[in-house]
């Protein structure tokens, strides 16, 4: 696993072969962050939430590029420990790895973020509900961005907060944006 850009650029972390998580490919990750540069100003230290963090590849990239605070939520104990190890190696205090269920976290979270990324297992039965939950629980700040990584069989184009879809090989990203005002009604 490689950091593409920022203060940890070119740092490599060896992901154990026993991991079930499939990190977002470098090709897809690099293209994703090229698109994100049009949505986010990393110089303003945005806050971020990385759901289904897996190897922590997106979390370390967000910290490297200038996010002021990143919360990484991962249920698997080995993956959570690996994310903690990476963040300890780079000696950052900007990433907070949490071990727990993403759906329980979403329901209980009282914080709002500038950016949310979710990379659930593609076969997860509840995958299609994740965008609705993000907006139902108001996890994005006004104007905030949510990106969902998913397989090719899902189509979120009819979601009221959907803004665009990008695909890189077998990796698909759907982008959703919160309205600029705070009086946004929950989307179900």
Short mmCIF file of N, CA and C in Angstrom, two decimals:
data_model
loop_
_atom_site.label_atom_id
_atom_site.label_comp_id
_atom_site.label_asym_id
_atom_site.label_seq_id
_atom_site.Cartn_x
_atom_site.Cartn_y
_atom_site.Cartn_z
N UNK A 1 0.86 -1.17 0.00
CA UNK A 1 0.00 0.00 0.00
C UNK A 1 0.91 1.23 0.00
N UNK A 2 0.59 2.18 -0.89
CA UNK A 2 1.45 3.35 -1.08
C UNK A 2 0.66 4.63 -0.88
N UNK A 3 1.29 5.63 -0.27
CA UNK A 3 0.69 6.96 -0.15
C UNK A 3 1.04 7.72 -1.43
N UNK A 4 0.02 8.27 -2.08
CA UNK A 4 0.18 8.89 -3.40
C UNK A 4 0.77 10.30 -3.32
N UNK A 5 0.29 11.11 -2.36
CA UNK A 5 0.70 12.52 -2.33
C UNK A 5 0.68 13.06 -0.91
N UNK A 6 1.22 14.24 -0.74
CA UNK A 6 1.20 14.90 0.57
C UNK A 6 2.47 14.67 1.36
N UNK A 7 2.38 14.91 2.67
CA UNK A 7 3.59 14.85 3.51
C UNK A 7 4.15 13.43 3.65
N UNK A 8 3.34 12.42 3.42
CA UNK A 8 3.82 11.03 3.51
C UNK A 8 3.97 10.40 2.12
N UNK A 9 4.06 11.23 1.11
CA UNK A 9 4.17 10.76 -0.28
C UNK A 9 5.26 9.71 -0.41
N UNK A 10 4.93 8.66 -1.15
CA UNK A 10 5.82 7.53 -1.46
C UNK A 10 6.09 6.60 -0.28
N UNK A 11 5.46 6.85 0.86
CA UNK A 11 5.62 5.89 1.97
C UNK A 11 4.89 4.61 1.60
N UNK A 12 5.49 3.48 1.90
CA UNK A 12 4.90 2.17 1.63
C UNK A 12 4.62 1.46 2.95
N UNK A 13 3.51 0.76 2.98
CA UNK A 13 3.13 -0.03 4.14
C UNK A 13 2.74 -1.42 3.63
N UNK A 14 3.35 -2.44 4.19
CA UNK A 14 3.07 -3.81 3.76
C UNK A 14 1.81 -4.32 4.44
N UNK A 15 0.79 -4.59 3.62
CA UNK A 15 -0.47 -5.12 4.13
C UNK A 15 -0.30 -6.64 4.28
N UNK A 16 -0.60 -7.19 5.44
CA UNK A 16 -0.47 -8.64 5.61
C UNK A 16 -1.32 -9.41 4.59
N UNK A 17 -0.76 -10.50 4.09
CA UNK A 17 -1.45 -11.31 3.08
C UNK A 17 -2.70 -11.98 3.63
N UNK A 18 -2.82 -12.04 4.93
CA UNK A 18 -3.98 -12.70 5.56
C UNK A 18 -5.22 -11.81 5.60
N UNK A 19 -5.06 -10.53 5.23
CA UNK A 19 -6.18 -9.59 5.31
C UNK A 19 -7.27 -9.92 4.30
N UNK A 20 -8.52 -9.78 4.75
CA UNK A 20 -9.67 -9.96 3.86
C UNK A 20 -9.94 -8.69 3.06
N UNK A 21 -9.53 -7.55 3.58
CA UNK A 21 -9.82 -6.26 2.93
C UNK A 21 -9.06 -6.13 1.63
N UNK A 22 -9.73 -5.55 0.62
CA UNK A 22 -9.08 -5.24 -0.65
C UNK A 22 -8.88 -3.72 -0.67
N UNK A 23 -7.63 -3.26 -0.53
CA UNK A 23 -7.43 -1.82 -0.56
C UNK A 23 -7.79 -1.25 -1.93
N UNK A 24 -8.28 -0.03 -1.95
CA UNK A 24 -8.55 0.66 -3.21
C UNK A 24 -7.25 0.69 -3.99
N UNK A 25 -7.29 0.32 -5.26
CA UNK A 25 -6.07 0.27 -6.06
C UNK A 25 -5.42 1.65 -6.15
N UNK A 26 -4.11 1.67 -6.32
CA UNK A 26 -3.40 2.95 -6.46
C UNK A 26 -3.95 3.76 -7.62
N UNK A 27 -4.27 3.08 -8.73
CA UNK A 27 -4.81 3.76 -9.90
C UNK A 27 -6.13 4.44 -9.57
N UNK A 28 -7.03 3.70 -8.93
CA UNK A 28 -8.34 4.27 -8.57
C UNK A 28 -8.18 5.36 -7.52
N UNK A 29 -7.31 5.13 -6.53
CA UNK A 29 -7.11 6.11 -5.47
C UNK A 29 -6.54 7.42 -6.01
N UNK A 30 -5.56 7.31 -6.90
CA UNK A 30 -4.97 8.52 -7.47
C UNK A 30 -6.00 9.31 -8.26
N UNK A 31 -6.80 8.62 -9.06
CA UNK A 31 -7.85 9.30 -9.82
C UNK A 31 -8.93 9.88 -8.92
N UNK A 32 -9.30 9.15 -7.87
CA UNK A 32 -10.28 9.67 -6.90
C UNK A 32 -9.79 10.99 -6.32
N UNK A 33 -8.54 11.03 -5.87
CA UNK A 33 -8.04 12.25 -5.24
C UNK A 33 -7.87 13.38 -6.25
N UNK A 34 -7.61 13.06 -7.50
CA UNK A 34 -7.59 14.11 -8.53
C UNK A 34 -8.96 14.76 -8.64
N UNK A 35 -10.02 13.95 -8.59
CA UNK A 35 -11.39 14.49 -8.64
C UNK A 35 -11.69 15.25 -7.35
N UNK A 36 -11.28 14.71 -6.21
CA UNK A 36 -11.56 15.35 -4.92
C UNK A 36 -10.96 16.75 -4.84
N UNK A 37 -9.85 16.97 -5.51
CA UNK A 37 -9.23 18.30 -5.49
C UNK A 37 -10.17 19.37 -6.05
N UNK A 38 -11.13 18.99 -6.87
CA UNK A 38 -12.12 19.93 -7.38
C UNK A 38 -13.26 20.19 -6.39
N UNK A 39 -13.39 19.33 -5.39
CA UNK A 39 -14.46 19.46 -4.40
C UNK A 39 -13.96 19.97 -3.05
N UNK A 40 -12.76 19.58 -2.66
CA UNK A 40 -12.25 19.89 -1.32
C UNK A 40 -10.99 20.74 -1.40
N UNK A 41 -10.85 21.65 -0.47
CA UNK A 41 -9.63 22.43 -0.35
C UNK A 41 -8.85 21.85 0.83
N UNK A 42 -7.86 21.02 0.52
CA UNK A 42 -7.10 20.36 1.59
C UNK A 42 -6.27 21.35 2.40
N UNK A 43 -6.03 22.55 1.86
CA UNK A 43 -5.30 23.58 2.61
C UNK A 43 -6.12 24.12 3.79
N UNK A 44 -7.44 23.90 3.76
CA UNK A 44 -8.31 24.36 4.85
C UNK A 44 -8.51 23.31 5.93
N UNK A 45 -7.70 22.25 5.92
CA UNK A 45 -7.75 21.19 6.94
C UNK A 45 -9.16 20.62 7.15
N UNK A 46 -9.76 20.08 6.09
CA UNK A 46 -11.12 19.54 6.27
C UNK A 46 -11.14 18.36 7.23
N UNK A 47 -12.32 18.10 7.79
CA UNK A 47 -12.51 16.93 8.64
C UNK A 47 -13.07 15.81 7.78
N UNK A 48 -12.70 14.58 8.11
CA UNK A 48 -13.11 13.45 7.28
C UNK A 48 -13.48 12.24 8.12
N UNK A 49 -14.36 11.43 7.55
CA UNK A 49 -14.80 10.18 8.14
C UNK A 49 -14.57 9.09 7.11
N UNK A 50 -13.81 8.06 7.49
CA UNK A 50 -13.51 6.94 6.60
C UNK A 50 -14.22 5.71 7.16
N UNK A 51 -15.30 5.29 6.48
CA UNK A 51 -16.10 4.16 6.93
C UNK A 51 -15.67 2.89 6.22
N UNK A 52 -15.67 1.78 6.94
CA UNK A 52 -15.16 0.50 6.42
C UNK A 52 -13.70 0.73 5.99
N UNK A 53 -12.89 1.21 6.91
CA UNK A 53 -11.54 1.69 6.61
C UNK A 53 -10.60 0.62 6.07
N UNK A 54 -10.85 -0.64 6.37
CA UNK A 54 -10.02 -1.72 5.83
C UNK A 54 -8.57 -1.60 6.23
N UNK A 55 -7.71 -1.30 5.26
CA UNK A 55 -6.27 -1.18 5.51
C UNK A 55 -5.87 0.22 5.96
N UNK A 56 -6.79 1.17 5.90
CA UNK A 56 -6.47 2.55 6.26
C UNK A 56 -5.85 3.33 5.11
N UNK A 57 -5.88 2.79 3.91
CA UNK A 57 -5.28 3.43 2.74
C UNK A 57 -5.84 4.83 2.49
N UNK A 58 -7.16 4.98 2.57
CA UNK A 58 -7.77 6.29 2.34
C UNK A 58 -7.49 7.22 3.52
N UNK A 59 -7.54 6.69 4.73
CA UNK A 59 -7.28 7.52 5.92
C UNK A 59 -5.89 8.12 5.90
N UNK A 60 -4.87 7.31 5.60
CA UNK A 60 -3.50 7.84 5.59
C UNK A 60 -3.33 8.85 4.45
N UNK A 61 -4.00 8.61 3.34
CA UNK A 61 -3.94 9.56 2.22
C UNK A 61 -4.57 10.89 2.62
N UNK A 62 -5.70 10.84 3.32
CA UNK A 62 -6.38 12.07 3.77
C UNK A 62 -5.51 12.85 4.74
N UNK A 63 -4.88 12.16 5.68
CA UNK A 63 -3.99 12.83 6.64
C UNK A 63 -2.79 13.41 5.90
N UNK A 64 -2.22 12.64 4.99
CA UNK A 64 -1.04 13.07 4.24
C UNK A 64 -1.32 14.35 3.44
N UNK A 65 -2.53 14.47 2.93
CA UNK A 65 -2.88 15.62 2.09
C UNK A 65 -3.33 16.85 2.88
N UNK A 66 -3.54 16.70 4.19
CA UNK A 66 -3.82 17.89 4.98
C UNK A 66 -5.11 17.91 5.77
N UNK A 67 -5.83 16.80 5.83
CA UNK A 67 -7.05 16.80 6.66
C UNK A 67 -6.66 17.07 8.11
N UNK A 68 -7.43 17.90 8.75
CA UNK A 68 -7.15 18.26 10.13
C UNK A 68 -7.54 17.18 11.12
N UNK A 69 -8.53 16.36 10.73
CA UNK A 69 -9.01 15.30 11.62
C UNK A 69 -9.68 14.24 10.76
N UNK A 70 -9.27 12.99 10.95
CA UNK A 70 -9.85 11.86 10.22
C UNK A 70 -10.26 10.81 11.24
N UNK A 71 -11.51 10.39 11.17
CA UNK A 71 -11.97 9.27 11.99
C UNK A 71 -12.11 8.06 11.07
N UNK A 72 -11.45 6.98 11.44
CA UNK A 72 -11.48 5.74 10.65
C UNK A 72 -12.26 4.70 11.43
N UNK A 73 -13.34 4.18 10.85
CA UNK A 73 -14.17 3.19 11.53
C UNK A 73 -13.99 1.84 10.83
N UNK A 74 -13.52 0.87 11.58
CA UNK A 74 -13.27 -0.48 11.04
C UNK A 74 -13.63 -1.51 12.10
N UNK A 75 -14.39 -2.52 11.70
CA UNK A 75 -14.88 -3.54 12.62
C UNK A 75 -13.86 -4.65 12.88
N UNK A 76 -13.12 -5.05 11.86
CA UNK A 76 -12.19 -6.18 11.99
C UNK A 76 -11.02 -5.80 12.91
N UNK A 77 -10.78 -6.58 13.97
CA UNK A 77 -9.72 -6.24 14.93
C UNK A 77 -8.32 -6.17 14.30
N UNK A 78 -8.00 -7.07 13.38
CA UNK A 78 -6.68 -7.05 12.74
C UNK A 78 -6.51 -5.80 11.87
N UNK A 79 -7.55 -5.46 11.13
CA UNK A 79 -7.47 -4.29 10.28
C UNK A 79 -7.37 -3.01 11.12
N UNK A 80 -8.16 -2.95 12.19
CA UNK A 80 -8.10 -1.80 13.09
C UNK A 80 -6.70 -1.66 13.68
N UNK A 81 -6.11 -2.76 14.11
CA UNK A 81 -4.75 -2.73 14.67
C UNK A 81 -3.74 -2.26 13.63
N UNK A 82 -3.92 -2.68 12.38
CA UNK A 82 -3.02 -2.27 11.30
C UNK A 82 -3.12 -0.75 11.07
N UNK A 83 -4.32 -0.21 11.08
CA UNK A 83 -4.50 1.23 10.90
C UNK A 83 -3.81 1.98 12.04
N UNK A 84 -4.00 1.51 13.26
CA UNK A 84 -3.33 2.14 14.41
C UNK A 84 -1.81 2.10 14.25
N UNK A 85 -1.31 0.96 13.78
CA UNK A 85 0.14 0.80 13.57
C UNK A 85 0.66 1.81 12.55
N UNK A 86 -0.05 1.97 11.44
CA UNK A 86 0.35 2.93 10.41
C UNK A 86 0.40 4.34 10.98
N UNK A 87 -0.65 4.72 11.68
CA UNK A 87 -0.72 6.07 12.22
C UNK A 87 0.35 6.31 13.28
N UNK A 88 0.70 5.27 14.05
CA UNK A 88 1.80 5.39 15.02
C UNK A 88 3.13 5.53 14.30
N UNK A 89 3.31 4.80 13.20
CA UNK A 89 4.56 4.88 12.44
C UNK A 89 4.81 6.28 11.90
N UNK A 90 3.78 6.93 11.42
CA UNK A 90 3.96 8.28 10.87
C UNK A 90 3.83 9.36 11.95
N UNK A 91 3.55 8.92 13.17
CA UNK A 91 3.48 9.81 14.33
C UNK A 91 2.48 10.95 14.14
N UNK A 92 1.28 10.60 13.67
CA UNK A 92 0.25 11.62 13.50
C UNK A 92 -0.74 11.58 14.64
N UNK A 93 -1.25 12.74 14.98
CA UNK A 93 -2.32 12.83 15.97
C UNK A 93 -3.61 13.30 15.29
N UNK A 94 -3.66 13.17 13.96
CA UNK A 94 -4.82 13.65 13.20
C UNK A 94 -5.77 12.54 12.79
N UNK A 95 -5.42 11.30 13.04
CA UNK A 95 -6.30 10.19 12.69
C UNK A 95 -6.69 9.44 13.96
N UNK A 96 -7.98 9.14 14.04
CA UNK A 96 -8.54 8.46 15.21
C UNK A 96 -9.20 7.16 14.76
N UNK A 97 -8.46 6.04 14.79
CA UNK A 97 -9.05 4.76 14.39
C UNK A 97 -10.00 4.24 15.48
N UNK A 98 -11.22 3.92 15.08
CA UNK A 98 -12.22 3.38 16.00
C UNK A 98 -12.56 1.96 15.56
N UNK A 99 -12.58 1.04 16.51
CA UNK A 99 -12.98 -0.33 16.20
C UNK A 99 -14.46 -0.45 16.51
N UNK A 100 -15.25 -0.73 15.48
CA UNK A 100 -16.68 -0.86 15.72
C UNK A 100 -17.47 -1.03 14.44
N UNK A 101 -18.75 -1.26 14.62
CA UNK A 101 -19.69 -1.45 13.52
C UNK A 101 -20.04 -0.09 12.90
N UNK A 102 -19.89 0.03 11.60
CA UNK A 102 -20.15 1.28 10.90
C UNK A 102 -21.59 1.73 11.07
N UNK A 103 -22.55 0.82 10.99
CA UNK A 103 -23.96 1.21 11.06
C UNK A 103 -24.32 1.73 12.45
N UNK A 104 -23.76 1.14 13.49
CA UNK A 104 -23.98 1.66 14.85
C UNK A 104 -23.33 3.02 15.01
N UNK A 105 -22.14 3.18 14.42
CA UNK A 105 -21.45 4.47 14.50
C UNK A 105 -22.28 5.56 13.83
N UNK A 106 -22.79 5.27 12.64
CA UNK A 106 -23.59 6.26 11.90
C UNK A 106 -24.79 6.71 12.73
N UNK A 107 -25.47 5.77 13.35
CA UNK A 107 -26.66 6.09 14.16
C UNK A 107 -26.34 6.95 15.37
N UNK A 108 -25.18 6.75 15.97
CA UNK A 108 -24.85 7.43 17.22
C UNK A 108 -23.99 8.69 17.03
N UNK A 109 -23.42 8.87 15.86
CA UNK A 109 -22.50 9.98 15.61
C UNK A 109 -23.23 11.32 15.72
N UNK A 110 -22.66 12.24 16.45
CA UNK A 110 -23.22 13.59 16.61
C UNK A 110 -22.36 14.65 15.92
N UNK A 111 -21.34 14.21 15.22
CA UNK A 111 -20.41 15.13 14.55
C UNK A 111 -20.75 15.22 13.07
N UNK A 112 -20.38 16.33 12.45
CA UNK A 112 -20.53 16.49 11.00
C UNK A 112 -19.14 16.64 10.38
N UNK A 113 -19.03 16.20 9.13
CA UNK A 113 -17.75 16.16 8.45
C UNK A 113 -17.82 16.90 7.12
N UNK A 114 -16.65 17.38 6.67
CA UNK A 114 -16.54 18.00 5.35
C UNK A 114 -16.55 16.92 4.27
N UNK A 115 -15.99 15.75 4.60
CA UNK A 115 -15.86 14.67 3.63
C UNK A 115 -16.06 13.32 4.32
N UNK A 116 -16.82 12.46 3.66
CA UNK A 116 -17.02 11.08 4.14
C UNK A 116 -16.73 10.15 2.98
N UNK A 117 -15.96 9.11 3.27
CA UNK A 117 -15.66 8.07 2.29
C UNK A 117 -16.10 6.74 2.88
N UNK A 118 -16.74 5.90 2.08
CA UNK A 118 -17.14 4.57 2.53
C UNK A 118 -16.75 3.55 1.46
N UNK A 119 -16.07 2.51 1.90
CA UNK A 119 -15.66 1.42 1.02
C UNK A 119 -16.11 0.10 1.63
N UNK A 120 -17.43 -0.14 1.62
CA UNK A 120 -17.94 -1.39 2.21
C UNK A 120 -17.62 -2.58 1.32
N UNK A 121 -17.71 -3.79 1.86
CA UNK A 121 -17.60 -4.96 0.98
C UNK A 121 -18.66 -4.86 -0.11
N UNK A 122 -18.28 -5.12 -1.34
CA UNK A 122 -19.21 -4.95 -2.46
C UNK A 122 -20.45 -5.83 -2.32
N UNK A 123 -20.33 -6.96 -1.63
CA UNK A 123 -21.47 -7.88 -1.47
C UNK A 123 -22.31 -7.57 -0.23
N UNK A 124 -22.00 -6.50 0.49
CA UNK A 124 -22.73 -6.15 1.69
C UNK A 124 -24.21 -5.90 1.36
N UNK A 125 -25.14 -6.65 1.97
CA UNK A 125 -26.56 -6.47 1.64
C UNK A 125 -27.09 -5.06 1.86
N UNK A 126 -26.56 -4.35 2.85
CA UNK A 126 -27.04 -3.00 3.19
C UNK A 126 -26.32 -1.89 2.42
N UNK A 127 -25.45 -2.24 1.48
CA UNK A 127 -24.64 -1.24 0.77
C UNK A 127 -25.50 -0.13 0.17
N UNK A 128 -26.61 -0.48 -0.46
CA UNK A 128 -27.42 0.53 -1.14
C UNK A 128 -28.09 1.51 -0.18
N UNK A 129 -28.15 1.18 1.11
CA UNK A 129 -28.77 2.06 2.11
C UNK A 129 -27.80 3.08 2.70
N UNK A 130 -26.52 2.91 2.47
CA UNK A 130 -25.52 3.77 3.11
C UNK A 130 -25.73 5.25 2.76
N UNK A 131 -25.93 5.63 1.49
CA UNK A 131 -26.16 7.07 1.23
C UNK A 131 -27.36 7.63 1.99
N UNK A 132 -28.45 6.87 2.06
CA UNK A 132 -29.62 7.34 2.80
C UNK A 132 -29.29 7.58 4.27
N UNK A 133 -28.51 6.69 4.86
CA UNK A 133 -28.16 6.83 6.28
C UNK A 133 -27.27 8.05 6.52
N UNK A 134 -26.33 8.30 5.62
CA UNK A 134 -25.44 9.46 5.76
C UNK A 134 -26.27 10.75 5.83
N UNK A 135 -27.30 10.85 4.97
CA UNK A 135 -28.12 12.06 4.93
C UNK A 135 -29.21 12.06 6.01
N UNK A 136 -29.71 10.89 6.35
CA UNK A 136 -30.72 10.81 7.42
C UNK A 136 -30.16 11.31 8.75
N UNK A 137 -28.91 10.94 9.04
CA UNK A 137 -28.30 11.32 10.31
C UNK A 137 -27.46 12.60 10.20
N UNK A 138 -27.55 13.31 9.08
CA UNK A 138 -26.90 14.61 8.88
C UNK A 138 -25.41 14.57 9.24
N UNK A 139 -24.69 13.61 8.69
CA UNK A 139 -23.27 13.48 9.01
C UNK A 139 -22.38 14.41 8.20
N UNK A 140 -22.93 15.02 7.15
CA UNK A 140 -22.15 15.96 6.35
C UNK A 140 -22.46 17.40 6.75
N UNK A 141 -21.42 18.22 6.77
CA UNK A 141 -21.63 19.66 6.94
C UNK A 141 -22.32 20.18 5.69
N UNK A 142 -22.98 21.34 5.76
CA UNK A 142 -23.56 21.92 4.55
C UNK A 142 -22.49 22.04 3.45
N UNK A 143 -22.82 21.54 2.27
CA UNK A 143 -21.87 21.54 1.15
C UNK A 143 -20.87 20.41 1.20
N UNK A 144 -20.94 19.55 2.22
CA UNK A 144 -20.00 18.44 2.37
C UNK A 144 -20.17 17.38 1.30
N UNK A 145 -19.14 16.56 1.13
CA UNK A 145 -19.11 15.55 0.08
C UNK A 145 -19.02 14.14 0.67
N UNK A 146 -19.81 13.23 0.10
CA UNK A 146 -19.76 11.81 0.45
C UNK A 146 -19.43 11.02 -0.80
N UNK A 147 -18.44 10.12 -0.69
CA UNK A 147 -18.08 9.24 -1.80
C UNK A 147 -18.23 7.80 -1.34
N UNK A 148 -18.96 7.04 -2.14
CA UNK A 148 -19.19 5.61 -1.87
C UNK A 148 -18.49 4.80 -2.95
N UNK A 149 -17.61 3.90 -2.52
CA UNK A 149 -16.99 2.96 -3.45
C UNK A 149 -17.88 1.73 -3.52
N UNK A 150 -18.12 1.23 -4.74
CA UNK A 150 -19.03 0.10 -4.90
C UNK A 150 -18.73 -0.64 -6.19
N UNK A 151 -19.39 -1.77 -6.36
CA UNK A 151 -19.25 -2.56 -7.58
C UNK A 151 -20.08 -1.98 -8.71
N UNK A 152 -19.95 -2.57 -9.88
CA UNK A 152 -20.62 -2.02 -11.07
C UNK A 152 -22.12 -2.26 -11.09
N UNK A 153 -22.62 -3.15 -10.22
CA UNK A 153 -24.06 -3.46 -10.27
C UNK A 153 -24.93 -2.41 -9.58
N UNK A 154 -24.35 -1.53 -8.78
CA UNK A 154 -25.13 -0.50 -8.10
C UNK A 154 -25.18 0.78 -8.93
N UNK A 155 -26.34 1.43 -8.91
CA UNK A 155 -26.53 2.70 -9.60
C UNK A 155 -27.27 3.65 -8.66
N UNK A 156 -26.62 4.75 -8.32
CA UNK A 156 -27.19 5.70 -7.37
C UNK A 156 -27.64 6.99 -8.05
N UNK A 157 -27.72 6.99 -9.37
CA UNK A 157 -28.05 8.19 -10.13
C UNK A 157 -29.37 8.84 -9.77
N UNK A 158 -30.31 8.08 -9.21
CA UNK A 158 -31.61 8.67 -8.86
C UNK A 158 -31.66 9.21 -7.43
N UNK A 159 -30.59 9.05 -6.67
CA UNK A 159 -30.57 9.58 -5.30
C UNK A 159 -30.58 11.10 -5.36
N UNK A 160 -31.39 11.78 -4.52
CA UNK A 160 -31.51 13.24 -4.60
C UNK A 160 -30.21 14.00 -4.33
N UNK A 161 -29.23 13.39 -3.67
CA UNK A 161 -27.98 14.07 -3.37
C UNK A 161 -26.84 13.64 -4.30
N UNK A 162 -27.13 12.77 -5.25
CA UNK A 162 -26.12 12.26 -6.18
C UNK A 162 -25.64 13.39 -7.09
N UNK A 163 -24.30 13.45 -7.31
CA UNK A 163 -23.77 14.47 -8.22
C UNK A 163 -23.00 13.88 -9.39
N UNK A 164 -22.29 12.77 -9.18
CA UNK A 164 -21.58 12.17 -10.30
C UNK A 164 -21.11 10.76 -9.97
N UNK A 165 -20.74 10.04 -11.02
CA UNK A 165 -20.24 8.68 -10.92
C UNK A 165 -18.93 8.61 -11.71
N UNK A 166 -17.94 7.96 -11.14
CA UNK A 166 -16.67 7.73 -11.84
C UNK A 166 -16.33 6.26 -11.68
N UNK A 167 -15.70 5.69 -12.71
CA UNK A 167 -15.23 4.32 -12.55
C UNK A 167 -13.83 4.18 -13.13
N UNK A 168 -13.04 3.38 -12.46
CA UNK A 168 -11.65 3.13 -12.83
C UNK A 168 -11.44 1.63 -12.75
N UNK A 169 -11.47 0.97 -13.89
CA UNK A 169 -11.40 -0.48 -13.91
C UNK A 169 -12.66 -1.04 -13.27
N UNK A 170 -12.50 -1.90 -12.29
CA UNK A 170 -13.66 -2.50 -11.61
C UNK A 170 -14.12 -1.68 -10.40
N UNK A 171 -13.46 -0.55 -10.15
CA UNK A 171 -13.79 0.29 -9.00
C UNK A 171 -14.73 1.40 -9.44
N UNK A 172 -15.83 1.54 -8.72
CA UNK A 172 -16.82 2.59 -9.01
C UNK A 172 -16.95 3.52 -7.81
N UNK A 173 -17.02 4.81 -8.08
CA UNK A 173 -17.23 5.80 -7.03
C UNK A 173 -18.48 6.60 -7.37
N UNK A 174 -19.40 6.69 -6.43
CA UNK A 174 -20.55 7.58 -6.57
C UNK A 174 -20.36 8.74 -5.60
N UNK A 175 -20.58 9.96 -6.09
CA UNK A 175 -20.38 11.18 -5.32
C UNK A 175 -21.73 11.77 -4.96
N UNK A 176 -21.86 12.18 -3.70
CA UNK A 176 -23.09 12.78 -3.19
C UNK A 176 -22.70 14.06 -2.47
N UNK A 177 -23.53 15.07 -2.58
CA UNK A 177 -23.21 16.36 -1.94
C UNK A 177 -24.38 16.81 -1.08
N UNK A 178 -24.04 17.31 0.11
CA UNK A 178 -25.05 17.88 1.00
C UNK A 178 -25.41 19.27 0.49
N UNK A 179 -26.65 19.65 0.68
CA UNK A 179 -27.07 20.99 0.29
C UNK A 179 -26.27 22.02 1.09
N UNK A 180 -26.14 23.20 0.53
CA UNK A 180 -25.34 24.26 1.16
C UNK A 180 -25.99 24.83 2.41
N UNK A 181 -27.30 24.64 2.59
CA UNK A 181 -27.99 25.18 3.75
C UNK A 181 -28.11 24.12 4.83
N UNK A 182 -28.35 24.57 6.06
CA UNK A 182 -28.46 23.63 7.18
C UNK A 182 -29.88 23.15 7.39
N UNK A 183 -30.84 23.67 6.63
CA UNK A 183 -32.23 23.27 6.84
C UNK A 183 -32.63 22.12 5.91
N UNK A 184 -31.69 21.27 5.58
CA UNK A 184 -31.94 20.15 4.70
C UNK A 184 -32.79 19.08 5.41
N UNK A 185 -33.92 18.71 4.81
CA UNK A 185 -34.72 17.65 5.43
C UNK A 185 -34.05 16.30 5.22
N UNK A 186 -34.27 15.36 6.12
CA UNK A 186 -33.66 14.04 5.96
C UNK A 186 -34.11 13.40 4.65
N UNK A 187 -33.19 12.70 4.01
CA UNK A 187 -33.47 11.99 2.78
C UNK A 187 -33.62 10.51 3.12
N UNK A 188 -34.71 9.90 2.71
CA UNK A 188 -34.89 8.46 2.97
C UNK A 188 -35.02 7.69 1.72
#
